[in-house]
Amino acid sequence: QTVVTQEPSFSVSPGGTVTLTCGLSSGSVSPSYYPSWYQQTPGQAPRTLIHSTNTRSSGVPDRFSGSILGNKAALTITGAQADDESDYYCVLYLNSGIWVFGGGTKLTVL
Amino acid sequence: EVQLLESGGGLVQPGGSLRLSCAASGLTFSSYAMSWVRQAPGKGLEWVSGIIGSGGSTDYADSVKGRFTISRDNSKSTLYLQMNSLRAEDTALYYCAKGGLSGSFYMDVWGKGTTVTVSS
């Protein structure tokens, strides 16, 4: 069974840069997994930030960027702001037609 | 602007059935894949099921395979999720999400969700 891994929690200082990662329990993440990233605050639906590795969704500021770093997908937030404090989820597309979400990263800005 | 509106959630006993709907607007519905994603209370996101634009191909998470059926009516721009043999662990907020055009793999627009509670 494929498991998608994310850091459970991360903290960043206001104005700082943070990189969240999304890996596989076995194997490497590549663009063929079409990694996407979502931001979710309590009580709200997920907001799409990045899809297809590095395509920013409409209206998403360029402080958010996606990439492949080593064997993982990565979401980098530059110039962190207080309202970036959220849960961040990645999802990978398996060739079998199945999507698998990571467990999410709780980002604290302090 | 693309909008998705889920409905059909509610309280159901274990072993019961429920059908969720997701009405879409602002897009050529038949051109896009669609998915259902759920979130149990206090937990993360879980992809449940997906369907291509034509409705000709469907996929399911192992946790719901054989119990849930995804379908769509492109003439009504509506996505459905028929849920049978419901279990307590199916309790969650169910979101529908718009996918990409054929050959594109992503979920980019989300509804606000409908709540399903399975309890006696």
PDB file of C-alpha atoms in Angstrom:
ATOM      1  CA  GLN A   1       0.000   0.000   0.000  1.00  0.00           C
ATOM      2  CA  THR A   2       1.355   3.384  -1.037  1.00  0.00           C
ATOM      3  CA  VAL A   3       1.845   5.871   1.793  1.00  0.00           C
ATOM      4  CA  VAL A   4       2.449   9.557   1.131  1.00  0.00           C
ATOM      5  CA  THR A   5       4.578  11.190   3.802  1.00  0.00           C
ATOM      6  CA  GLN A   6       4.562  14.778   5.060  1.00  0.00           C
ATOM      7  CA  GLU A   7       6.113  16.450   8.080  1.00  0.00           C
ATOM      8  CA  PRO A   8       3.431  16.487  10.814  1.00  0.00           C
ATOM      9  CA  SER A   9       4.335  19.999  11.845  1.00  0.00           C
ATOM     10  CA  PHE A  10       6.627  22.865  10.945  1.00  0.00           C
ATOM     11  CA  SER A  11       7.180  26.372  12.195  1.00  0.00           C
ATOM     12  CA  VAL A  12       8.434  29.472  10.427  1.00  0.00           C
ATOM     13  CA  SER A  13       9.111  33.020  11.525  1.00  0.00           C
ATOM     14  CA  PRO A  14       7.163  35.871   9.948  1.00  0.00           C
ATOM     15  CA  GLY A  15       8.982  36.908   6.783  1.00  0.00           C
ATOM     16  CA  GLY A  16      10.906  33.654   6.693  1.00  0.00           C
ATOM     17  CA  THR A  17      11.035  30.864   4.144  1.00  0.00           C
ATOM     18  CA  VAL A  18       9.844  27.320   4.706  1.00  0.00           C
ATOM     19  CA  THR A  19       9.868  24.226   2.512  1.00  0.00           C
ATOM     20  CA  LEU A  20       7.363  21.457   3.141  1.00  0.00           C
ATOM     21  CA  THR A  21       7.940  18.088   1.535  1.00  0.00           C
ATOM     22  CA  CYS A  22       5.851  15.227   0.178  1.00  0.00           C
ATOM     23  CA  GLY A  23       7.419  11.814  -0.194  1.00  0.00           C
ATOM     24  CA  LEU A  24       6.588   8.189  -0.847  1.00  0.00           C
ATOM     25  CA  SER A  25       6.983   5.311   1.586  1.00  0.00           C
ATOM     26  CA  SER A  26       8.851   3.532  -1.166  1.00  0.00           C
ATOM     27  CA  GLY A  27      10.257   5.181  -4.225  1.00  0.00           C
ATOM     28  CA  SER A  28      10.742   8.719  -5.433  1.00  0.00           C
ATOM     29  CA  VAL A  29       8.240  11.392  -6.331  1.00  0.00           C
ATOM     30  CA  SER A  30       8.542  12.575  -9.907  1.00  0.00           C
ATOM     31  CA  PRO A  31       6.418  14.902 -12.070  1.00  0.00           C
ATOM     32  CA  SER A  32       4.577  11.814 -13.326  1.00  0.00           C
ATOM     33  CA  TYR A  33       2.831  11.727  -9.948  1.00  0.00           C
ATOM     34  CA  TYR A  34       1.356  15.192 -10.673  1.00  0.00           C
ATOM     35  CA  PRO A  35       1.896  16.441  -7.099  1.00  0.00           C
ATOM     36  CA  SER A  36      -0.566  19.048  -5.877  1.00  0.00           C
ATOM     37  CA  TRP A  37      -0.653  21.157  -2.748  1.00  0.00           C
ATOM     38  CA  TYR A  38      -3.625  22.442  -0.763  1.00  0.00           C
ATOM     39  CA  GLN A  39      -4.009  24.884   2.104  1.00  0.00           C
ATOM     40  CA  GLN A  40      -6.777  24.389   4.645  1.00  0.00           C
ATOM     41  CA  THR A  41      -7.749  26.521   7.610  1.00  0.00           C
ATOM     42  CA  PRO A  42     -10.173  25.242  10.273  1.00  0.00           C
ATOM     43  CA  GLY A  43     -13.760  25.046   9.095  1.00  0.00           C
ATOM     44  CA  GLN A  44     -12.885  25.833   5.503  1.00  0.00           C
ATOM     45  CA  ALA A  45     -12.694  23.783   2.333  1.00  0.00           C
ATOM     46  CA  PRO A  46      -9.225  23.134   0.939  1.00  0.00           C
ATOM     47  CA  ARG A  47      -7.755  25.820  -1.275  1.00  0.00           C
ATOM     48  CA  THR A  48      -5.660  24.686  -4.214  1.00  0.00           C
ATOM     49  CA  LEU A  49      -2.206  26.247  -4.230  1.00  0.00           C
ATOM     50  CA  ILE A  50      -0.154  24.219  -6.700  1.00  0.00           C
ATOM     51  CA  HIS A  51      -0.904  21.420  -9.151  1.00  0.00           C
ATOM     52  CA  SER A  52       1.161  19.398 -11.606  1.00  0.00           C
ATOM     53  CA  THR A  53       4.318  19.945  -9.517  1.00  0.00           C
ATOM     54  CA  ASN A  54       4.704  23.690 -10.025  1.00  0.00           C
ATOM     55  CA  THR A  55       1.606  25.237 -11.648  1.00  0.00           C
ATOM     56  CA  ARG A  56       0.197  27.904  -9.372  1.00  0.00           C
ATOM     57  CA  SER A  57      -3.578  27.945  -9.126  1.00  0.00           C
ATOM     58  CA  SER A  58      -5.440  31.103 -10.092  1.00  0.00           C
ATOM     59  CA  GLY A  59      -5.081  33.882  -7.529  1.00  0.00           C
ATOM     60  CA  VAL A  60      -2.309  32.207  -5.553  1.00  0.00           C
ATOM     61  CA  PRO A  61       0.522  34.635  -4.789  1.00  0.00           C
ATOM     62  CA  ASP A  62       3.964  33.839  -6.143  1.00  0.00           C
ATOM     63  CA  ARG A  63       5.218  33.468  -2.566  1.00  0.00           C
ATOM     64  CA  PHE A  64       4.030  29.878  -3.001  1.00  0.00           C
ATOM     65  CA  SER A  65       6.006  27.666  -5.336  1.00  0.00           C
ATOM     66  CA  GLY A  66       6.215  23.961  -6.051  1.00  0.00           C
ATOM     67  CA  SER A  67       9.113  21.814  -7.160  1.00  0.00           C
ATOM     68  CA  ILE A  68      10.773  18.419  -6.959  1.00  0.00           C
ATOM     69  CA  LEU A  69      13.632  18.408  -4.447  1.00  0.00           C
ATOM     70  CA  GLY A  70      15.627  15.229  -4.475  1.00  0.00           C
ATOM     71  CA  ASN A  71      13.132  12.389  -4.273  1.00  0.00           C
ATOM     72  CA  LYS A  72      10.230  14.443  -2.925  1.00  0.00           C
ATOM     73  CA  ALA A  73       7.764  17.069  -4.041  1.00  0.00           C
ATOM     74  CA  ALA A  74       8.186  20.351  -2.235  1.00  0.00           C
ATOM     75  CA  LEU A  75       6.124  23.424  -1.421  1.00  0.00           C
ATOM     76  CA  THR A  76       8.138  26.526  -0.626  1.00  0.00           C
ATOM     77  CA  ILE A  77       6.610  29.555   1.042  1.00  0.00           C
ATOM     78  CA  THR A  78       8.717  32.695   0.992  1.00  0.00           C
ATOM     79  CA  GLY A  79       8.013  35.780   3.075  1.00  0.00           C
ATOM     80  CA  ALA A  80       5.724  33.839   5.426  1.00  0.00           C
ATOM     81  CA  GLN A  81       2.757  35.781   6.740  1.00  0.00           C
ATOM     82  CA  ALA A  82       0.534  35.220   9.754  1.00  0.00           C
ATOM     83  CA  ASP A  83      -2.360  34.045   7.613  1.00  0.00           C
ATOM     84  CA  ASP A  84      -0.178  31.316   6.116  1.00  0.00           C
ATOM     85  CA  GLU A  85      -0.702  29.476   9.395  1.00  0.00           C
ATOM     86  CA  SER A  86      -2.754  26.510   8.142  1.00  0.00           C
ATOM     87  CA  ASP A  87      -2.726  22.821   7.399  1.00  0.00           C
ATOM     88  CA  TYR A  88      -1.036  21.929   4.129  1.00  0.00           C
ATOM     89  CA  TYR A  89      -1.793  18.744   2.236  1.00  0.00           C
ATOM     90  CA  CYS A  90      -0.099  17.201  -0.746  1.00  0.00           C
ATOM     91  CA  VAL A  91      -1.643  14.590  -3.016  1.00  0.00           C
ATOM     92  CA  LEU A  92      -0.074  12.274  -5.561  1.00  0.00           C
ATOM     93  CA  TYR A  93      -1.689  10.650  -8.585  1.00  0.00           C
ATOM     94  CA  LEU A  94      -0.907   6.979  -9.061  1.00  0.00           C
ATOM     95  CA  ASN A  95      -0.972   5.594 -12.588  1.00  0.00           C
ATOM     96  CA  SER A  96      -3.774   3.273 -11.547  1.00  0.00           C
ATOM     97  CA  GLY A  97      -6.121   6.251 -11.363  1.00  0.00           C
ATOM     98  CA  ILE A  98      -5.915   6.542  -7.604  1.00  0.00           C
ATOM     99  CA  TRP A  99      -5.039   9.682  -5.677  1.00  0.00           C
ATOM    100  CA  VAL A 100      -3.331   9.431  -2.297  1.00  0.00           C
ATOM    101  CA  PHE A 101      -3.138  12.332   0.138  1.00  0.00           C
ATOM    102  CA  GLY A 102      -0.388  12.857   2.638  1.00  0.00           C
ATOM    103  CA  GLY A 103      -1.270  13.190   6.281  1.00  0.00           C
ATOM    104  CA  GLY A 104      -0.842  16.960   6.198  1.00  0.00           C
ATOM    105  CA  THR A 105       1.576  19.436   7.761  1.00  0.00           C
ATOM    106  CA  LYS A 106       0.438  21.881  10.404  1.00  0.00           C
ATOM    107  CA  LEU A 107       2.343  25.105   9.764  1.00  0.00           C
ATOM    108  CA  THR A 108       2.793  27.568  12.586  1.00  0.00           C
ATOM    109  CA  VAL A 109       3.957  31.120  11.930  1.00  0.00           C
ATOM    110  CA  LEU A 110       5.608  32.556  15.020  1.00  0.00           C
TER     111      LEU A 110
ATOM    112  CA  GLU B   1     -16.593  31.280 -11.941  1.00  0.00           C
ATOM    113  CA  VAL B   2     -16.772  27.553 -11.307  1.00  0.00           C
ATOM    114  CA  GLN B   3     -18.962  26.624  -8.352  1.00  0.00           C
ATOM    115  CA  LEU B   4     -19.661  23.250  -6.786  1.00  0.00           C
ATOM    116  CA  LEU B   5     -22.518  22.663  -4.347  1.00  0.00           C
ATOM    117  CA  GLU B   6     -22.771  19.388  -2.472  1.00  0.00           C
ATOM    118  CA  SER B   7     -25.967  18.082  -0.909  1.00  0.00           C
ATOM    119  CA  GLY B   8     -27.512  14.886   0.395  1.00  0.00           C
ATOM    120  CA  GLY B   9     -25.559  14.423   3.611  1.00  0.00           C
ATOM    121  CA  GLY B  10     -27.212  13.482   6.870  1.00  0.00           C
ATOM    122  CA  LEU B  11     -27.471  11.002   9.712  1.00  0.00           C
ATOM    123  CA  VAL B  12     -27.749   7.341   8.731  1.00  0.00           C
ATOM    124  CA  GLN B  13     -27.554   4.100  10.687  1.00  0.00           C
ATOM    125  CA  PRO B  14     -24.711   1.628  10.152  1.00  0.00           C
ATOM    126  CA  GLY B  15     -25.486  -0.549   7.168  1.00  0.00           C
ATOM    127  CA  GLY B  16     -27.661   2.146   5.629  1.00  0.00           C
ATOM    128  CA  SER B  17     -27.376   4.025   2.351  1.00  0.00           C
ATOM    129  CA  LEU B  18     -27.118   7.633   1.260  1.00  0.00           C
ATOM    130  CA  ARG B  19     -26.699   9.408  -2.083  1.00  0.00           C
ATOM    131  CA  LEU B  20     -24.667  12.571  -2.299  1.00  0.00           C
ATOM    132  CA  SER B  21     -25.006  15.078  -5.125  1.00  0.00           C
ATOM    133  CA  CYS B  22     -22.714  17.816  -6.368  1.00  0.00           C
ATOM    134  CA  ALA B  23     -24.218  20.439  -8.662  1.00  0.00           C
ATOM    135  CA  ALA B  24     -21.667  22.213 -10.830  1.00  0.00           C
ATOM    136  CA  SER B  25     -21.951  25.557 -12.586  1.00  0.00           C
ATOM    137  CA  GLY B  26     -19.689  27.847 -14.564  1.00  0.00           C
ATOM    138  CA  LEU B  27     -17.989  25.127 -16.591  1.00  0.00           C
ATOM    139  CA  THR B  28     -18.523  22.681 -19.445  1.00  0.00           C
ATOM    140  CA  PHE B  29     -19.138  19.904 -16.977  1.00  0.00           C
ATOM    141  CA  SER B  30     -18.685  16.982 -19.345  1.00  0.00           C
ATOM    142  CA  SER B  31     -15.129  18.074 -20.150  1.00  0.00           C
ATOM    143  CA  TYR B  32     -13.755  17.583 -16.652  1.00  0.00           C
ATOM    144  CA  ALA B  33     -12.937  14.689 -14.395  1.00  0.00           C
ATOM    145  CA  MET B  34     -14.496  14.914 -10.955  1.00  0.00           C
ATOM    146  CA  SER B  35     -13.644  13.432  -7.574  1.00  0.00           C
ATOM    147  CA  TRP B  36     -15.086  12.951  -4.115  1.00  0.00           C
ATOM    148  CA  VAL B  37     -12.747  13.619  -1.198  1.00  0.00           C
ATOM    149  CA  ARG B  38     -13.672  13.209   2.466  1.00  0.00           C
ATOM    150  CA  GLN B  39     -12.375  14.415   5.790  1.00  0.00           C
ATOM    151  CA  ALA B  40     -13.242  12.642   9.015  1.00  0.00           C
ATOM    152  CA  PRO B  41     -13.595  14.874  12.089  1.00  0.00           C
ATOM    153  CA  GLY B  42     -10.173  16.138  13.123  1.00  0.00           C
ATOM    154  CA  LYS B  43      -8.420  14.092  10.438  1.00  0.00           C
ATOM    155  CA  GLY B  44      -6.771  14.685   7.097  1.00  0.00           C
ATOM    156  CA  LEU B  45      -8.083  14.527   3.555  1.00  0.00           C
ATOM    157  CA  GLU B  46      -8.849  11.172   1.938  1.00  0.00           C
ATOM    158  CA  TRP B  47      -9.569  10.739  -1.767  1.00  0.00           C
ATOM    159  CA  VAL B  48     -12.640   8.528  -2.151  1.00  0.00           C
ATOM    160  CA  SER B  49     -13.500   8.195  -5.833  1.00  0.00           C
ATOM    161  CA  GLY B  50     -13.011   9.737  -9.260  1.00  0.00           C
ATOM    162  CA  ILE B  51     -14.716   9.693 -12.650  1.00  0.00           C
ATOM    163  CA  ILE B  52     -13.645  10.946 -16.058  1.00  0.00           C
ATOM    164  CA  GLY B  53     -15.627  13.515 -18.003  1.00  0.00           C
ATOM    165  CA  SER B  54     -17.544  11.031 -20.137  1.00  0.00           C
ATOM    166  CA  GLY B  55     -18.341   8.870 -17.108  1.00  0.00           C
ATOM    167  CA  GLY B  56     -16.761   5.920 -18.873  1.00  0.00           C
ATOM    168  CA  SER B  57     -14.110   5.202 -16.274  1.00  0.00           C
ATOM    169  CA  THR B  58     -14.258   5.277 -12.491  1.00  0.00           C
ATOM    170  CA  ASP B  59     -11.818   4.626  -9.657  1.00  0.00           C
ATOM    171  CA  TYR B  60     -12.180   4.037  -5.939  1.00  0.00           C
ATOM    172  CA  ALA B  61     -10.099   4.005  -2.794  1.00  0.00           C
ATOM    173  CA  ASP B  62      -9.756   0.536  -1.311  1.00  0.00           C
ATOM    174  CA  SER B  63     -11.652   1.712   1.773  1.00  0.00           C
ATOM    175  CA  VAL B  64     -14.883   2.181  -0.204  1.00  0.00           C
ATOM    176  CA  LYS B  65     -14.513  -0.189  -3.161  1.00  0.00           C
ATOM    177  CA  GLY B  66     -17.553  -2.395  -3.543  1.00  0.00           C
ATOM    178  CA  ARG B  67     -19.701  -0.156  -1.310  1.00  0.00           C
ATOM    179  CA  PHE B  68     -19.651   3.244  -3.028  1.00  0.00           C
ATOM    180  CA  THR B  69     -20.530   4.070  -6.640  1.00  0.00           C
ATOM    181  CA  ILE B  70     -19.635   7.315  -8.354  1.00  0.00           C
ATOM    182  CA  SER B  71     -21.634   8.522 -11.344  1.00  0.00           C
ATOM    183  CA  ARG B  72     -22.480  11.693 -13.210  1.00  0.00           C
ATOM    184  CA  ASP B  73     -25.288  13.170 -15.277  1.00  0.00           C
ATOM    185  CA  ASN B  74     -23.630  15.549 -17.710  1.00  0.00           C
ATOM    186  CA  SER B  75     -27.009  16.825 -18.930  1.00  0.00           C
ATOM    187  CA  LYS B  76     -27.639  18.084 -15.395  1.00  0.00           C
ATOM    188  CA  SER B  77     -24.012  19.025 -14.599  1.00  0.00           C
ATOM    189  CA  THR B  78     -24.278  16.896 -11.496  1.00  0.00           C
ATOM    190  CA  LEU B  79     -21.956  14.403  -9.823  1.00  0.00           C
ATOM    191  CA  TYR B  80     -23.228  11.675  -7.520  1.00  0.00           C
ATOM    192  CA  LEU B  81     -21.894   9.321  -4.882  1.00  0.00           C
ATOM    193  CA  GLN B  82     -24.089   6.392  -3.932  1.00  0.00           C
ATOM    194  CA  MET B  83     -22.945   5.081  -0.566  1.00  0.00           C
ATOM    195  CA  ASN B  84     -24.151   1.666   0.617  1.00  0.00           C
ATOM    196  CA  SER B  85     -23.293  -0.512   3.618  1.00  0.00           C
ATOM    197  CA  LEU B  86     -22.203   2.554   5.515  1.00  0.00           C
ATOM    198  CA  ARG B  87     -19.900   2.182   8.497  1.00  0.00           C
ATOM    199  CA  ALA B  88     -19.048   4.430  11.414  1.00  0.00           C
ATOM    200  CA  GLU B  89     -15.673   5.110   9.799  1.00  0.00           C
ATOM    201  CA  ASP B  90     -17.424   6.662   6.796  1.00  0.00           C
ATOM    202  CA  THR B  91     -18.461   9.578   9.019  1.00  0.00           C
ATOM    203  CA  ALA B  92     -16.898  12.635   7.400  1.00  0.00           C
ATOM    204  CA  LEU B  93     -17.330  15.871   5.531  1.00  0.00           C
ATOM    205  CA  TYR B  94     -17.567  14.928   1.855  1.00  0.00           C
ATOM    206  CA  TYR B  95     -16.213  17.361  -0.725  1.00  0.00           C
ATOM    207  CA  CYS B  96     -16.579  17.194  -4.472  1.00  0.00           C
ATOM    208  CA  ALA B  97     -13.646  18.495  -6.444  1.00  0.00           C
ATOM    209  CA  LYS B  98     -13.259  19.435 -10.079  1.00  0.00           C
ATOM    210  CA  GLY B  99     -10.462  17.719 -11.923  1.00  0.00           C
ATOM    211  CA  GLY B 100      -8.670  18.455 -15.113  1.00  0.00           C
ATOM    212  CA  LEU B 101      -9.392  18.054 -18.789  1.00  0.00           C
ATOM    213  CA  SER B 102      -8.590  14.717 -20.379  1.00  0.00           C
ATOM    214  CA  GLY B 103      -4.877  14.035 -19.949  1.00  0.00           C
ATOM    215  CA  SER B 104      -4.524  16.483 -17.082  1.00  0.00           C
ATOM    216  CA  PHE B 105      -4.332  15.251 -13.535  1.00  0.00           C
ATOM    217  CA  TYR B 106      -5.300  17.601 -10.762  1.00  0.00           C
ATOM    218  CA  MET B 107      -8.152  18.709  -8.503  1.00  0.00           C
ATOM    219  CA  ASP B 108      -8.472  22.473  -8.458  1.00  0.00           C
ATOM    220  CA  VAL B 109     -11.941  23.661  -7.413  1.00  0.00           C
ATOM    221  CA  TRP B 110     -13.675  22.408  -4.296  1.00  0.00           C
ATOM    222  CA  GLY B 111     -17.175  22.659  -2.931  1.00  0.00           C
ATOM    223  CA  LYS B 112     -17.905  23.473   0.688  1.00  0.00           C
ATOM    224  CA  GLY B 113     -18.829  19.888   1.514  1.00  0.00           C
ATOM    225  CA  THR B 114     -21.753  17.942   2.932  1.00  0.00           C
ATOM    226  CA  THR B 115     -21.616  16.095   6.245  1.00  0.00           C
ATOM    227  CA  VAL B 116     -22.306  12.387   6.568  1.00  0.00           C
ATOM    228  CA  THR B 117     -22.752  10.905  10.030  1.00  0.00           C
ATOM    229  CA  VAL B 118     -23.062   7.137  10.428  1.00  0.00           C
ATOM    230  CA  SER B 119     -24.352   6.294  13.873  1.00  0.00           C
ATOM    231  CA  SER B 120     -27.060   4.298  15.595  1.00  0.00           C
TER     232      SER B 120
END
